[in-house]
Short mmCIF file of C-alpha atoms and ligand atoms in Angstrom, two decimals:
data_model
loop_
_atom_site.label_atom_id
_atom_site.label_comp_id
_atom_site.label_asym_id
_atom_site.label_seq_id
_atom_site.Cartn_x
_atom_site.Cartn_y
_atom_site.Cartn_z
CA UNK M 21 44.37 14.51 104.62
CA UNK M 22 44.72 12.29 107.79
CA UNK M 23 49.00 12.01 106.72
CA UNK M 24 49.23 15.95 106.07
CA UNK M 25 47.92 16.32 109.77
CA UNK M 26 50.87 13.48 111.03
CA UNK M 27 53.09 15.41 109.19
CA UNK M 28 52.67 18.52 110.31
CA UNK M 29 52.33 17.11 113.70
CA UNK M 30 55.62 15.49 113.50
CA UNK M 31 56.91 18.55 111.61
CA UNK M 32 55.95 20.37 115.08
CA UNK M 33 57.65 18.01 117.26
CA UNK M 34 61.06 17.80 115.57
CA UNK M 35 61.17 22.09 115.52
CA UNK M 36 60.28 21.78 119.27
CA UNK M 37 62.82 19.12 120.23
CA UNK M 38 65.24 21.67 117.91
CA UNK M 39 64.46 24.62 119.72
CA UNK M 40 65.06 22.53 123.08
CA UNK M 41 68.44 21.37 122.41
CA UNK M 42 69.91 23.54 120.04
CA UNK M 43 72.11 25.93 121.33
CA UNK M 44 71.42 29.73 121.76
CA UNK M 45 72.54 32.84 120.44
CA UNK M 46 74.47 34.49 123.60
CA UNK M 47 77.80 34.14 124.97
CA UNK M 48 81.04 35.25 122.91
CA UNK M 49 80.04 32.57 120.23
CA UNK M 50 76.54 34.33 119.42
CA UNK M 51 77.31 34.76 116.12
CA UNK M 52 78.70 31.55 115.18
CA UNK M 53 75.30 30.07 117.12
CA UNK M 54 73.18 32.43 114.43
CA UNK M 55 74.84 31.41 111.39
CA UNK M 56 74.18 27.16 112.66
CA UNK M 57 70.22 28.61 113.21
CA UNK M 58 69.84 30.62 110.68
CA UNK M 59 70.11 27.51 108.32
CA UNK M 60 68.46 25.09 111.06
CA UNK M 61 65.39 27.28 111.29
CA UNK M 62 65.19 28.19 107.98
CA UNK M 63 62.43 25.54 107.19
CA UNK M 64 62.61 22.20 105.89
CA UNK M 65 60.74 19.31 105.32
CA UNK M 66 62.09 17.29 108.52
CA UNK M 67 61.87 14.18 106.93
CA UNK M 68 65.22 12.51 108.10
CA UNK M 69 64.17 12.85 111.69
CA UNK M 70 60.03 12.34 110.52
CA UNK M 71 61.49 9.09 109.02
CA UNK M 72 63.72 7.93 112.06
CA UNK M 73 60.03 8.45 114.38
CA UNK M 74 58.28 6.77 112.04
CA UNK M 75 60.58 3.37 112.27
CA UNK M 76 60.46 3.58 116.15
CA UNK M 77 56.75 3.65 115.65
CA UNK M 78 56.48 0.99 113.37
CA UNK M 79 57.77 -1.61 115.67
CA UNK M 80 55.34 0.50 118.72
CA UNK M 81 58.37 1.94 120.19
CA UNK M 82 57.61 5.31 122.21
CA UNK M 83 60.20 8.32 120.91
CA UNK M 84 60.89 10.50 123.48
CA UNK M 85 63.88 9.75 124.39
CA UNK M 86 64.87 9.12 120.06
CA UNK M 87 64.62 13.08 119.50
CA UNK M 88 68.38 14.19 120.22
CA UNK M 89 69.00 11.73 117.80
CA UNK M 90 66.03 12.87 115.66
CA UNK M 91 67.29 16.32 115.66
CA UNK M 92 71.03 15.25 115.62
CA UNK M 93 70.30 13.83 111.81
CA UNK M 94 68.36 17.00 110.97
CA UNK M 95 71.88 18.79 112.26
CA UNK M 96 73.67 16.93 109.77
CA UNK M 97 71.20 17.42 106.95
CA UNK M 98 71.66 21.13 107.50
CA UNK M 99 75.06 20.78 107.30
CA UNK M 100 75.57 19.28 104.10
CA UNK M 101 73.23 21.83 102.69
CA UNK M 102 75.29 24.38 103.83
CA UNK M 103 78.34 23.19 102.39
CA UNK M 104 76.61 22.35 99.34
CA UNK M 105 75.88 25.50 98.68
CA UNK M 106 79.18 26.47 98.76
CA UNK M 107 80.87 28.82 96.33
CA UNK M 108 83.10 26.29 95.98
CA UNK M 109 80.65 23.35 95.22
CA UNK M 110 76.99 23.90 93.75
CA UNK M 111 77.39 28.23 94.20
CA UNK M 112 74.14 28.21 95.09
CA UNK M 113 72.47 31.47 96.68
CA UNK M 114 69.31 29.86 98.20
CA UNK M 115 67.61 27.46 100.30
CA UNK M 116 64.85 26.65 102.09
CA UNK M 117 63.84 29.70 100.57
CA UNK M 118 66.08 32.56 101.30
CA UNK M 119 69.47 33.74 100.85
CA UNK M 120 72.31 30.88 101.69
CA UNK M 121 74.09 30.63 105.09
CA UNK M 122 77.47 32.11 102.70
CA UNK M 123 75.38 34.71 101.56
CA UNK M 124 74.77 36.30 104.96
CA UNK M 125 77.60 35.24 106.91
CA UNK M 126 80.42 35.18 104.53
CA UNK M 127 82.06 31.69 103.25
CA UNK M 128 84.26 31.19 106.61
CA UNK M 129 81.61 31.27 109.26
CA UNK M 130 79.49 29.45 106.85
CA UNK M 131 82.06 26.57 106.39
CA UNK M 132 82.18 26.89 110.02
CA UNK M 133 78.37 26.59 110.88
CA UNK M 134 78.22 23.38 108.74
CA UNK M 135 81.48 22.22 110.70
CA UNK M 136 79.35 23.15 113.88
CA UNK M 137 76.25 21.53 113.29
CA UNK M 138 78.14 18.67 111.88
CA UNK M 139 80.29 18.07 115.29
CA UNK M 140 77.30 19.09 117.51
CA UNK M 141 75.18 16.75 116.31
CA UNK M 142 77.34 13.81 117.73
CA UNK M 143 76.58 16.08 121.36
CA UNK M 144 72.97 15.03 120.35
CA UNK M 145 73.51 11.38 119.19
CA UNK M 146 75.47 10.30 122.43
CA UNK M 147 72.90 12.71 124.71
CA UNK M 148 72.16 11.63 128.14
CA UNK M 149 68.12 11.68 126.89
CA UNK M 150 69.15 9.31 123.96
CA UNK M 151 71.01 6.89 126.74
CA UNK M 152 67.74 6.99 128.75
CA UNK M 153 65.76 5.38 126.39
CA UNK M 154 68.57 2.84 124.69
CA UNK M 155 71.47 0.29 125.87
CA UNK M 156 75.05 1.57 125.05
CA UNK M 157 75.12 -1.11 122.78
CA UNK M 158 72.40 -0.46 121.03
CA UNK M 159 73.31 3.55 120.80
CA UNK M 160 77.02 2.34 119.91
CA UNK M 161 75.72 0.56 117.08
CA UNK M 162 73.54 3.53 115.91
CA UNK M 163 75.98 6.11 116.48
CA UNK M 164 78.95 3.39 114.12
CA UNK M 165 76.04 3.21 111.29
CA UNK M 166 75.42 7.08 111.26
CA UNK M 167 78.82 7.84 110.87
CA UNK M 168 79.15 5.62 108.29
CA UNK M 169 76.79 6.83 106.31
CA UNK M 170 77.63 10.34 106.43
CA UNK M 171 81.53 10.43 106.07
CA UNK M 172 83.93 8.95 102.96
CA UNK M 173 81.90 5.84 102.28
CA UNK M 174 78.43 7.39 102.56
CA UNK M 175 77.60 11.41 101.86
CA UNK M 176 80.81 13.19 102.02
CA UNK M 177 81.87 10.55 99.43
CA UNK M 178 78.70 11.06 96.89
CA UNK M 179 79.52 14.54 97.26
CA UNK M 180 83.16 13.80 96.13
CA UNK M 181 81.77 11.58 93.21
CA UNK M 182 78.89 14.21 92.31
CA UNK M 183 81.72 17.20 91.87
CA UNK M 184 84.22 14.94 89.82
CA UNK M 185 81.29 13.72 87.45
CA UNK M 186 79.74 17.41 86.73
CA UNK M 187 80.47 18.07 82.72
CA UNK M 188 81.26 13.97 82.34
CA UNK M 189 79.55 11.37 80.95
CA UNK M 190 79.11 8.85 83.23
CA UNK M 191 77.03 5.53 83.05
CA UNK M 192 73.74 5.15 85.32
CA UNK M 193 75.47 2.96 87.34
CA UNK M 194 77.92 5.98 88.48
CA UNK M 195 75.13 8.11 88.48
CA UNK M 196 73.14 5.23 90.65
CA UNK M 197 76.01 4.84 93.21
CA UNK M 198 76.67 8.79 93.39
CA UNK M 199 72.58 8.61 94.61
CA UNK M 200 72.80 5.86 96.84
CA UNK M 201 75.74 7.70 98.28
CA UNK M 202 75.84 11.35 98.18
CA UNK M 203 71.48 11.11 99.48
CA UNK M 204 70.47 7.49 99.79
CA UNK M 205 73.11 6.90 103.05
CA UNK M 206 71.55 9.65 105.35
CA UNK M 207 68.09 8.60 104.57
CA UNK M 208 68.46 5.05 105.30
CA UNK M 209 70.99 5.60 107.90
CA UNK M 210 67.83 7.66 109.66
CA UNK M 211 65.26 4.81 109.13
CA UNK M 212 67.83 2.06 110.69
CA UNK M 213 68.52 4.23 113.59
CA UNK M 214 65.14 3.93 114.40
CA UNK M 215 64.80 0.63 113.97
CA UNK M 216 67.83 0.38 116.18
CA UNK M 217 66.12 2.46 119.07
CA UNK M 218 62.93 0.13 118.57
CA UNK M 219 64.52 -2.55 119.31
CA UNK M 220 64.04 -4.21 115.67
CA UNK M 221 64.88 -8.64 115.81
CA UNK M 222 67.11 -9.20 112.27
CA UNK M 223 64.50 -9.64 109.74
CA UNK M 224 62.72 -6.15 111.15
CA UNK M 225 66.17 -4.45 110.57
CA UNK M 226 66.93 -5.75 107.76
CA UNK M 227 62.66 -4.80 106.14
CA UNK M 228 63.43 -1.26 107.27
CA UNK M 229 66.97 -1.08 105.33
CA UNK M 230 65.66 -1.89 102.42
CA UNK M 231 62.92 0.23 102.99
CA UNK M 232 65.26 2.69 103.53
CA UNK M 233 67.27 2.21 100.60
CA UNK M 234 63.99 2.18 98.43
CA UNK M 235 62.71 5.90 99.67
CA UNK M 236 65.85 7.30 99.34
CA UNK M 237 66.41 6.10 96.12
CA UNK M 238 62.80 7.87 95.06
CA UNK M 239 63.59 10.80 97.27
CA UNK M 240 66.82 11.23 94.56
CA UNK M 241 64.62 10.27 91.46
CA UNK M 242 61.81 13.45 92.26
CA UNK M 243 64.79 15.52 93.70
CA UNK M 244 65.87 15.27 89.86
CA UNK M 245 62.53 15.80 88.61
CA UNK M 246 61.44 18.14 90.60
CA UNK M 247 64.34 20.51 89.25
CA UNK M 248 63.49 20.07 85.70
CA UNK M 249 59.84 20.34 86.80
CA UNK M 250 59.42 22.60 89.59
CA UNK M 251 59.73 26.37 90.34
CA UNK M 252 62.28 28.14 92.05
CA UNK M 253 59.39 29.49 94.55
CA UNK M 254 57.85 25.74 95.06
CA UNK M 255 61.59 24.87 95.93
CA UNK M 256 62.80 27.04 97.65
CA UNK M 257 66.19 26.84 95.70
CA UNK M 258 67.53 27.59 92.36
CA UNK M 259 64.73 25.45 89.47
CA UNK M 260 67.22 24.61 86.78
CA UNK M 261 70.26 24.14 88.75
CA UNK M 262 70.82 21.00 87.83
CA UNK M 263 70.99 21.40 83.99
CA UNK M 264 73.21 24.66 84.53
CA UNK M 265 75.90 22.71 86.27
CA UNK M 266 75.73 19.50 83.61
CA UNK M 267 74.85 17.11 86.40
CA UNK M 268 73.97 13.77 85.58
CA UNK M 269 70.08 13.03 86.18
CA UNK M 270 67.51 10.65 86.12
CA UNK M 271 65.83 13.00 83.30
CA UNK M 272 68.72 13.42 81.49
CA UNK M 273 69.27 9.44 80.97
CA UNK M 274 65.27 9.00 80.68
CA UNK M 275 62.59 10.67 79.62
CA UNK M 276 60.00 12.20 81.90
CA UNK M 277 57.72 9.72 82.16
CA UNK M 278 59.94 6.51 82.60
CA UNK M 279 61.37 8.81 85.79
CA UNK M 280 58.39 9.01 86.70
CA UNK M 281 57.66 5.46 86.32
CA UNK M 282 61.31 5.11 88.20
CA UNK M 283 60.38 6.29 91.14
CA UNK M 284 56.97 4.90 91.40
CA UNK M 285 58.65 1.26 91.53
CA UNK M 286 61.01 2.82 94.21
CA UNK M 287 58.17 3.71 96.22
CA UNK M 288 56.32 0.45 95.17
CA UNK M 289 59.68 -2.07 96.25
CA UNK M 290 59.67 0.77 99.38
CA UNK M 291 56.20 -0.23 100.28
CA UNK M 292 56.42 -4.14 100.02
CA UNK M 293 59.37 -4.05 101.90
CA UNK M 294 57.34 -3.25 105.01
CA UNK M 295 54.78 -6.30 104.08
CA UNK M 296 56.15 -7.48 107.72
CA UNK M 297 54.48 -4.77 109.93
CA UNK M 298 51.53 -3.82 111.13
CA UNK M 299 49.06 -0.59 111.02
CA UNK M 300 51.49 0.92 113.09
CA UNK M 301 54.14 0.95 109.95
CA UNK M 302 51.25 3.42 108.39
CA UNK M 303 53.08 6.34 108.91
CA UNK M 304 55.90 5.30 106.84
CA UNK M 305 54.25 3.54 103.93
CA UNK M 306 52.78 7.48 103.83
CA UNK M 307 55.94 8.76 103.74
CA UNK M 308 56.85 6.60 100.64
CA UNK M 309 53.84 8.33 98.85
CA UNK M 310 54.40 11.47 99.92
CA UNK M 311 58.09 11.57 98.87
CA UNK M 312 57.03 10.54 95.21
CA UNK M 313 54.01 13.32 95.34
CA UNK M 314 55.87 16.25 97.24
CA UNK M 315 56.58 19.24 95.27
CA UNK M 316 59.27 20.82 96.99
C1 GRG Z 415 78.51 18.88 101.25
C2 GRG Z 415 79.08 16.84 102.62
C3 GRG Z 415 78.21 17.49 101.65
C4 GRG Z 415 77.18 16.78 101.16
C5 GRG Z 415 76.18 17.34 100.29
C6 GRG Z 415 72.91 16.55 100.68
C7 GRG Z 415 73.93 16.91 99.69
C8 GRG Z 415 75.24 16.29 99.84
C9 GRG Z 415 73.71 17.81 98.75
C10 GRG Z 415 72.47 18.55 98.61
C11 GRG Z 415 72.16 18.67 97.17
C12 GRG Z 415 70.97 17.92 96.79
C13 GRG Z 415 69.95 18.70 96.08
C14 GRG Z 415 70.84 16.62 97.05
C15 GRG Z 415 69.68 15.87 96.65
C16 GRG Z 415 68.73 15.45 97.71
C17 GRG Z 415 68.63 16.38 98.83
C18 GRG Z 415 69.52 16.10 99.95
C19 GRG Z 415 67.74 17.36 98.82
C20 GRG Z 415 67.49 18.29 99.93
O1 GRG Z 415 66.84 17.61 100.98
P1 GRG Z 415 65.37 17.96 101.43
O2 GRG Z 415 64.47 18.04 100.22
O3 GRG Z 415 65.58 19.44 101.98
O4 GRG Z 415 64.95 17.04 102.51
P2 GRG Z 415 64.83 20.22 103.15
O5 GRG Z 415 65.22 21.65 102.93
O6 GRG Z 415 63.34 19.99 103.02
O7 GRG Z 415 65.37 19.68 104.43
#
């Protein structure tokens, strides 16, 4: 009960920090701005920039000054959902609960609003707030590990990998590094840059990678479940979707159960990575739980 109200709490404070520094809908570009809001707005979980608070609190960091770069990663999140969704990747026609960026404004501006909130979000993640509460080395270093994590050797990349492998039979080790890739990179890459921003010594950073690398890799595991599992309504996308495209799964190498079993250890190894901090690391051992008991 106590973690619902943080979350919704933080929930409130990334769509406010959103609303601040996204652009607006006026101007010659005011359609272009709709189609990047439409999907930014559109709901979500927030837990890439929720995750990136969390490690700043952990090591009793304020976070002011972290939300461009909070709502920088949730720019880049969008994106890739947008292009996801993509008649010409996963052809899905909704998210977040209603019709697909594509869907309303055609496949160009929709390639374009990902392209937008992709590029914009580097605005965010070298913002004059973000320098106020950071040294450039410190936001250098964040800004080198984002990027890493999103482009050929991080998302884009799993992306690549996930397409190529639909309709194959790959091993679980593919399947494993497609995860750790395609969503594992931007989920980590979120909890180190608030490390970074904290200020975390070595063995700090290096607890809250492999924390990182833990919850993302049980974020993936119940992403697979939940599509054999959930509802489209729950969801908020296409239930099924997964099976219909002959994607390699979790569920499809295991049964149900040893998933589930899966990503409890995820969350478990997730957990005892964070044996280092305090009460204030509360927050995110929460998260862990909640991403294993989430239903959407
Ligand atoms: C197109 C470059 C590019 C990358 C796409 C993120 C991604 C890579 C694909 C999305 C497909 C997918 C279902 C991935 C599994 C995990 C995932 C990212 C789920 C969606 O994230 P949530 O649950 O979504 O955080 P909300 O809507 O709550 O933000």
């Amino acid at each position: 009960m106590e973690f619902k109200k943080y979350l919704n709490q933080q929930c409130t404070v990334v769509e406010q920090a959103l609303a601040r520094y996204m652009l607006t809908e006026d101007g010659p570009l005011a359609n272009h701005i709709r189609a990047m809001r439409y999907s930014l707005f559109a709901g979500g979980k927030r837990i890439r920039p929720i995750l990136a608070l969390a490690a700043a609190e952990a090591l009793h960091s304020t976070t002011e000054h972290l939300l461009p770069v909070a709502c920088a990663l949730e720019c880049i999140h969008t994106y890739s959902l947008i292009h996801d969704d993509l008649p010409a990747m996963d052809d899905d026609e909704l998210r977040r609960g209603k019709p697909t960026c594509h869907v309303v404004f055609g496949e160009a501006e929709a390639i374009l609003a990902g392209d937008g909130l992709l590029s914009f979000a580097f605005e965010l993640l070298s913002h004059p707030d973000a320098q106020q509460g950071m040294t450039p080395d410190a936001q250098l270093r964040m800004i080198n590990i984002i990027a890493h994590a999103i482009g050929p050797n991080g998302m884009v990349g799993g992306q690549s990998l996930d397409l190529a492998a639909e309709g194959q039979a790959i091993s679980f080790e593919h399947l494993r590094l497609i995860h750790g890739y395609k969503t594992g990179a931007l989920i980590t890459a979120s909890v180190q840059a608030g490390a970074i921003f904290g200020k975390a010594d070595e063995a700090q950073f290096a607890a809250l990678s492999q924390y990182g690398v833990q919850i993302g890799l049980a974020f993936q595991i119940v992403d697979d479940l939940l599509d054999v599992e959930g509802t489209t309504e729950d969801l908020g996308k296409t239930a099924g979707a997964d099976a219909q495209r002959s994607k390699a799964t979790y569920p499809a190498f295991f049964d149900i159960a040893k998933t589930k079993v899966l990503a409890q250890e995820a969350v478990d190894a997730a957990v005892t990575a964070l044996e280092i901090f305090d009460a204030k690391a509360e927050p995110l051992r929460a998260l862990a739980r909640y991403i294993y008991e989430r239903n959407n």
